[in-house]
Coordinates of C-alpha atoms in Angstrom, one line a residue:
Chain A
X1 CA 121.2 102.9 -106.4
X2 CA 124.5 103.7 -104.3
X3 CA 126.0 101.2 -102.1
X4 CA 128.9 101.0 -99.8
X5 CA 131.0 97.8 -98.9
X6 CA 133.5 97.9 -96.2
X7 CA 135.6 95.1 -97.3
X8 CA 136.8 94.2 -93.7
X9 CA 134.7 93.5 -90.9
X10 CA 137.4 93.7 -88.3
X11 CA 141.2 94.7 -88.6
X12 CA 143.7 94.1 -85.7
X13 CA 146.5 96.3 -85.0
X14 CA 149.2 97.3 -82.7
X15 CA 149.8 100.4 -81.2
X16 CA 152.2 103.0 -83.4
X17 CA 151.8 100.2 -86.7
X18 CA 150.1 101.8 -89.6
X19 CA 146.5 100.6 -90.4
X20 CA 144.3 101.2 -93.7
X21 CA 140.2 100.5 -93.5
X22 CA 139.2 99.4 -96.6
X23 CA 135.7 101.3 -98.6
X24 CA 134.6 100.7 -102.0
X25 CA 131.2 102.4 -103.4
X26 CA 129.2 101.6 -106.1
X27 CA 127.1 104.6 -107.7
X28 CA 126.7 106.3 -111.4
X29 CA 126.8 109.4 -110.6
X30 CA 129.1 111.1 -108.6
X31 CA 128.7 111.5 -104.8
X32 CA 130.0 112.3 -101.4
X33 CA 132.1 110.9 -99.3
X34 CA 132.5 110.4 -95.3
X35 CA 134.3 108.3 -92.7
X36 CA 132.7 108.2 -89.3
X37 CA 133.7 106.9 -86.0
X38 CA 131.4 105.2 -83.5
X39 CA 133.1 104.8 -80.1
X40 CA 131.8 102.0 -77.3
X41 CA 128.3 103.2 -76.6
X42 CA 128.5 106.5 -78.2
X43 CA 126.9 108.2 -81.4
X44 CA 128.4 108.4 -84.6
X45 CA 131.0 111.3 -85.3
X46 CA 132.5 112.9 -88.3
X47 CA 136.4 111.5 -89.5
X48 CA 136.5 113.5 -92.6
X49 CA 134.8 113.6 -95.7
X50 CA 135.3 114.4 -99.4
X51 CA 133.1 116.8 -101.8
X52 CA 135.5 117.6 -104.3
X53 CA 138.7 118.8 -105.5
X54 CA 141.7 117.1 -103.9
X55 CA 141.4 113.3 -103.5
X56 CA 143.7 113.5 -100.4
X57 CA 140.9 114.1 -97.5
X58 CA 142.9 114.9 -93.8
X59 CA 140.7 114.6 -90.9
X60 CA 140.9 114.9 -87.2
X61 CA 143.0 112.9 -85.0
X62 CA 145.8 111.7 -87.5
X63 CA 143.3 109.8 -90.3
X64 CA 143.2 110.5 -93.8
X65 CA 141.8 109.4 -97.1
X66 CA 142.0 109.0 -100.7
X67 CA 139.3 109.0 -103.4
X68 CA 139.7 107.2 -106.3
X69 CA 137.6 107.3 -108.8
X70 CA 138.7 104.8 -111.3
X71 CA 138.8 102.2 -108.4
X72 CA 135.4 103.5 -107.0
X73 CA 137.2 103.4 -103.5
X74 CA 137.5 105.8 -100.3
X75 CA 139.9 104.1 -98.3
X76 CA 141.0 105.2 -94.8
X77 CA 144.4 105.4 -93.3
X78 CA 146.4 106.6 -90.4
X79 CA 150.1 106.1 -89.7
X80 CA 150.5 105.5 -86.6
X81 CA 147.1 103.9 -84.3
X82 CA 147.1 104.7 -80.7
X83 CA 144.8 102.4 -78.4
X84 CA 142.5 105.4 -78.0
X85 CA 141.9 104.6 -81.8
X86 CA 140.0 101.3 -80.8
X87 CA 136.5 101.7 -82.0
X88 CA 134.5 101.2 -85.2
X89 CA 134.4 103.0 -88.5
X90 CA 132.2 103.7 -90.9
X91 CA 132.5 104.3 -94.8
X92 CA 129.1 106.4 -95.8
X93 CA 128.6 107.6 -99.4
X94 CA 125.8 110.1 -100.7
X95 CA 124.6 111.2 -104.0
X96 CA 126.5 114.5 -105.1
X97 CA 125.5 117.3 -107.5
X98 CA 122.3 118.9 -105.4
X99 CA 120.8 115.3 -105.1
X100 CA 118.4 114.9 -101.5
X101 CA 119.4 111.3 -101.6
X102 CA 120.1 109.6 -98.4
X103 CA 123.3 108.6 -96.7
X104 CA 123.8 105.5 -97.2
X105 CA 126.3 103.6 -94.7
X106 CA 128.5 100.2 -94.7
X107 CA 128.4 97.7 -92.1
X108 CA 131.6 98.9 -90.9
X109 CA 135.0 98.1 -89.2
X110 CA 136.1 97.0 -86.1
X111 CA 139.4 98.7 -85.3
X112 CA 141.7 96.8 -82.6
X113 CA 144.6 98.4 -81.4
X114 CA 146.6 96.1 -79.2
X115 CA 149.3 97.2 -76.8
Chain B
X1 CA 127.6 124.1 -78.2
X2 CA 125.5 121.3 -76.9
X3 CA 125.2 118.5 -79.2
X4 CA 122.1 115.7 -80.2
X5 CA 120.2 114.9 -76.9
X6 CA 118.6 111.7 -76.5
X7 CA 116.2 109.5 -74.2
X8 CA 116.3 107.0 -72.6
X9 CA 119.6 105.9 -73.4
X10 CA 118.4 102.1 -72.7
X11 CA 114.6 100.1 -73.1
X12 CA 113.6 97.1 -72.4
X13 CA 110.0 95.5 -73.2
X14 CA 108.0 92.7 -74.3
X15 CA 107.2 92.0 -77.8
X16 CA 103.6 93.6 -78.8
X17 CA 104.3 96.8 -76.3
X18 CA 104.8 100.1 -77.2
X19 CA 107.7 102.6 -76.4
X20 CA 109.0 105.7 -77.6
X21 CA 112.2 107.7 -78.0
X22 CA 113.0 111.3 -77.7
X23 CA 115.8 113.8 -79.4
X24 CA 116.6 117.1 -79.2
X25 CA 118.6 118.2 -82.1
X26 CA 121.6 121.1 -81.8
X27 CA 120.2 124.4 -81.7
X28 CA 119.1 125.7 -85.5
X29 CA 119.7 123.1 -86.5
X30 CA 116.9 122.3 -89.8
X31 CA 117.4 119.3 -90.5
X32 CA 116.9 116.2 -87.9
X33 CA 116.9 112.0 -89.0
X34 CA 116.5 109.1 -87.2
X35 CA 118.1 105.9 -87.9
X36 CA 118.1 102.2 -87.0
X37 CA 121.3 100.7 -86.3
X38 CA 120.7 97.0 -86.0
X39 CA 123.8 94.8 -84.5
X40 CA 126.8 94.1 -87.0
X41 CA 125.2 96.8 -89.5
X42 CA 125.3 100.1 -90.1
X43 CA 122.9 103.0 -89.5
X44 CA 119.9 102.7 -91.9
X45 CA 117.8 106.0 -92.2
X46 CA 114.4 105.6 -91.1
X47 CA 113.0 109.1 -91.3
X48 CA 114.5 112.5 -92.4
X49 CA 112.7 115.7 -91.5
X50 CA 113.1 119.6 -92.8
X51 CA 111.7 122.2 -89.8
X52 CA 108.7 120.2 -89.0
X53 CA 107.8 118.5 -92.2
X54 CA 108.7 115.1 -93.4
X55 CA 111.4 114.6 -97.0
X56 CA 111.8 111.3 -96.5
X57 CA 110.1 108.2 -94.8
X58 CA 110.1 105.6 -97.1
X59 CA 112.1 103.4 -95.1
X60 CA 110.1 103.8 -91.9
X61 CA 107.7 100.8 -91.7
X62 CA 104.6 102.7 -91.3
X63 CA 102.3 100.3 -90.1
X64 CA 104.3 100.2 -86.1
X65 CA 106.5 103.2 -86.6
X66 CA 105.6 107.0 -86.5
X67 CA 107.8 110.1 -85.9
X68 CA 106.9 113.3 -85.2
X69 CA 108.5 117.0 -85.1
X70 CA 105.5 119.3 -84.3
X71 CA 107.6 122.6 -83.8
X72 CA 110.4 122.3 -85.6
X73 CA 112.7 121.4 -83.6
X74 CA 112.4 118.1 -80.9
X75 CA 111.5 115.1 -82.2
X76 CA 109.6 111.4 -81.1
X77 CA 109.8 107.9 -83.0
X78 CA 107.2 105.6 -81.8
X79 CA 107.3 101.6 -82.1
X80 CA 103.6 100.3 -81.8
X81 CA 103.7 97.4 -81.2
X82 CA 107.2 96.1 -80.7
X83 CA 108.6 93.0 -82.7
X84 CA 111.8 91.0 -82.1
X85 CA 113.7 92.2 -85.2
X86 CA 113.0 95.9 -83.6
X87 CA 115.8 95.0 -81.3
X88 CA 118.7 97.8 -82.5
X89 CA 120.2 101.2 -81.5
X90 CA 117.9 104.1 -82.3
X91 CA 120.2 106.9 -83.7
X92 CA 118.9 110.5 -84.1
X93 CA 121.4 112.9 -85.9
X94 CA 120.6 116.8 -87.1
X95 CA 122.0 118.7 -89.4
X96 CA 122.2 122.2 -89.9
X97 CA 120.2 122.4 -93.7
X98 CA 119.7 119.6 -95.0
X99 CA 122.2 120.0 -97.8
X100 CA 124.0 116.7 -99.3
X101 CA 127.4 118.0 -98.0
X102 CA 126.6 119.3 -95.0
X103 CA 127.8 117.1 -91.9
X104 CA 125.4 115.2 -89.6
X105 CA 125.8 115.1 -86.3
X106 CA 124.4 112.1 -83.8
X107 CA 123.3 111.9 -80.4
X108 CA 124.5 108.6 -78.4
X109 CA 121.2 106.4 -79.2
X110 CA 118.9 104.6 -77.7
X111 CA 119.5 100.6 -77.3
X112 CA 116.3 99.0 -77.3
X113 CA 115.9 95.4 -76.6
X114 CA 112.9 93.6 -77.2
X115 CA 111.9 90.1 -75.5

């Protein structure tokens, strides 16, 4: 079975430093890939996420991320954080190839950005 | 396009009671889930339907929780009766087939609290 470890539970930054959130998977077969966001007392939205061809995901607001396959790892960056960025992220993964399987999330990231 | 309605937003009752939880997926949407998001976790799928019949509930603990989606298209989870470790956000998300790569969308949830 698939899993999903988000190797940092919380990760402070300051405003216009660079911040990377950490994801590694664990599955035998191949699978999909997504980062969402979770805003205070909001739902769940969509960062970005990879199917396949180019391991370089961009997504909305400035984030990006890189599959790796050797390092079974999806993690997520941005170059620059703005405080709006505060909020918490989650890595999801999902069994590829026409599979029904579920999505299967990590416990997530608290994102800080400090003034 | 309006997105993943859900109510109450907030709930608050007694162990043993009963309560349930409304959403309204986007329109056309095939697909709708529900999920349990207990504090410092991630979403956890509890149900996943296709049109009006059920793909997946092997998750949902079927002897307090029941879901329906009679028409196709709105949905309710029902907690009867309520334990402590119910306590969590009550996520419903839709999607538009079904597919493994398709994105899911997710209304804002419904915190419920149990004393």
């Amino acid at each position: 079975a698939q899993s999903v470890t988000q190797l940092d539970s919380q990760v402070p930054v300051f405003e216009e430093a660079p911040v990377e959130l950490r994801c590694n998977y664990s599955s035998s077969v191949s699978v999909y890939l997504f980062w969402y966001v979770q805003y205070p007392n909001q739902g769940l939205q969509l960062l970005l996420k990879y199917l396949s061809g180019s391991t370089l995901v961009k997504g909305i607001n400035g984030f990006e991320a890189e599959f790796n396959k050797s390092q079974t790892s999806f993690h997520l960056r941005k170059p620059s954080v703005h405080i709006s960025d505060t909020a918490e992220y989650f890595c999801a993964v999902r069994l590829g190839g026409g599979s029904q399987g579920n999505l299967i999330f990590g416990k997530g990231t608290k994102l800080s950005v400090k003034p | 396009e309006a997105g993943v309605a859900q109510s109450p937003r907030y709930k608050i009752i007694e162990k043993r009671q009963s309560v349930a939880f409304w959403c309204n997926p986007i329109s056309g949407h095939a697909t709708l889930y529900w999920y349990q998001q207990i504090l410092g976790q991630g979403p956890k799928l509890l149900i996943q339907f296709q049109n009006n019949g059920v793909v997946d509930d092997s998750q949902l603990p079927k002897d307090r929780f029941s879901a329906e989606r009679l028409k196709g298209v709105d949905s309710t989870l029902k907690i009867q009766p309520a334990k402590l470790e119910d306590s969590a956000v009550y996520l419903c998300a839709s999607s538009f087939r079904g597919f493994a790569t398709d994105t899911q969308y997710f209304g804002p949830g419904t915190r419920l609290t149990v004393l």
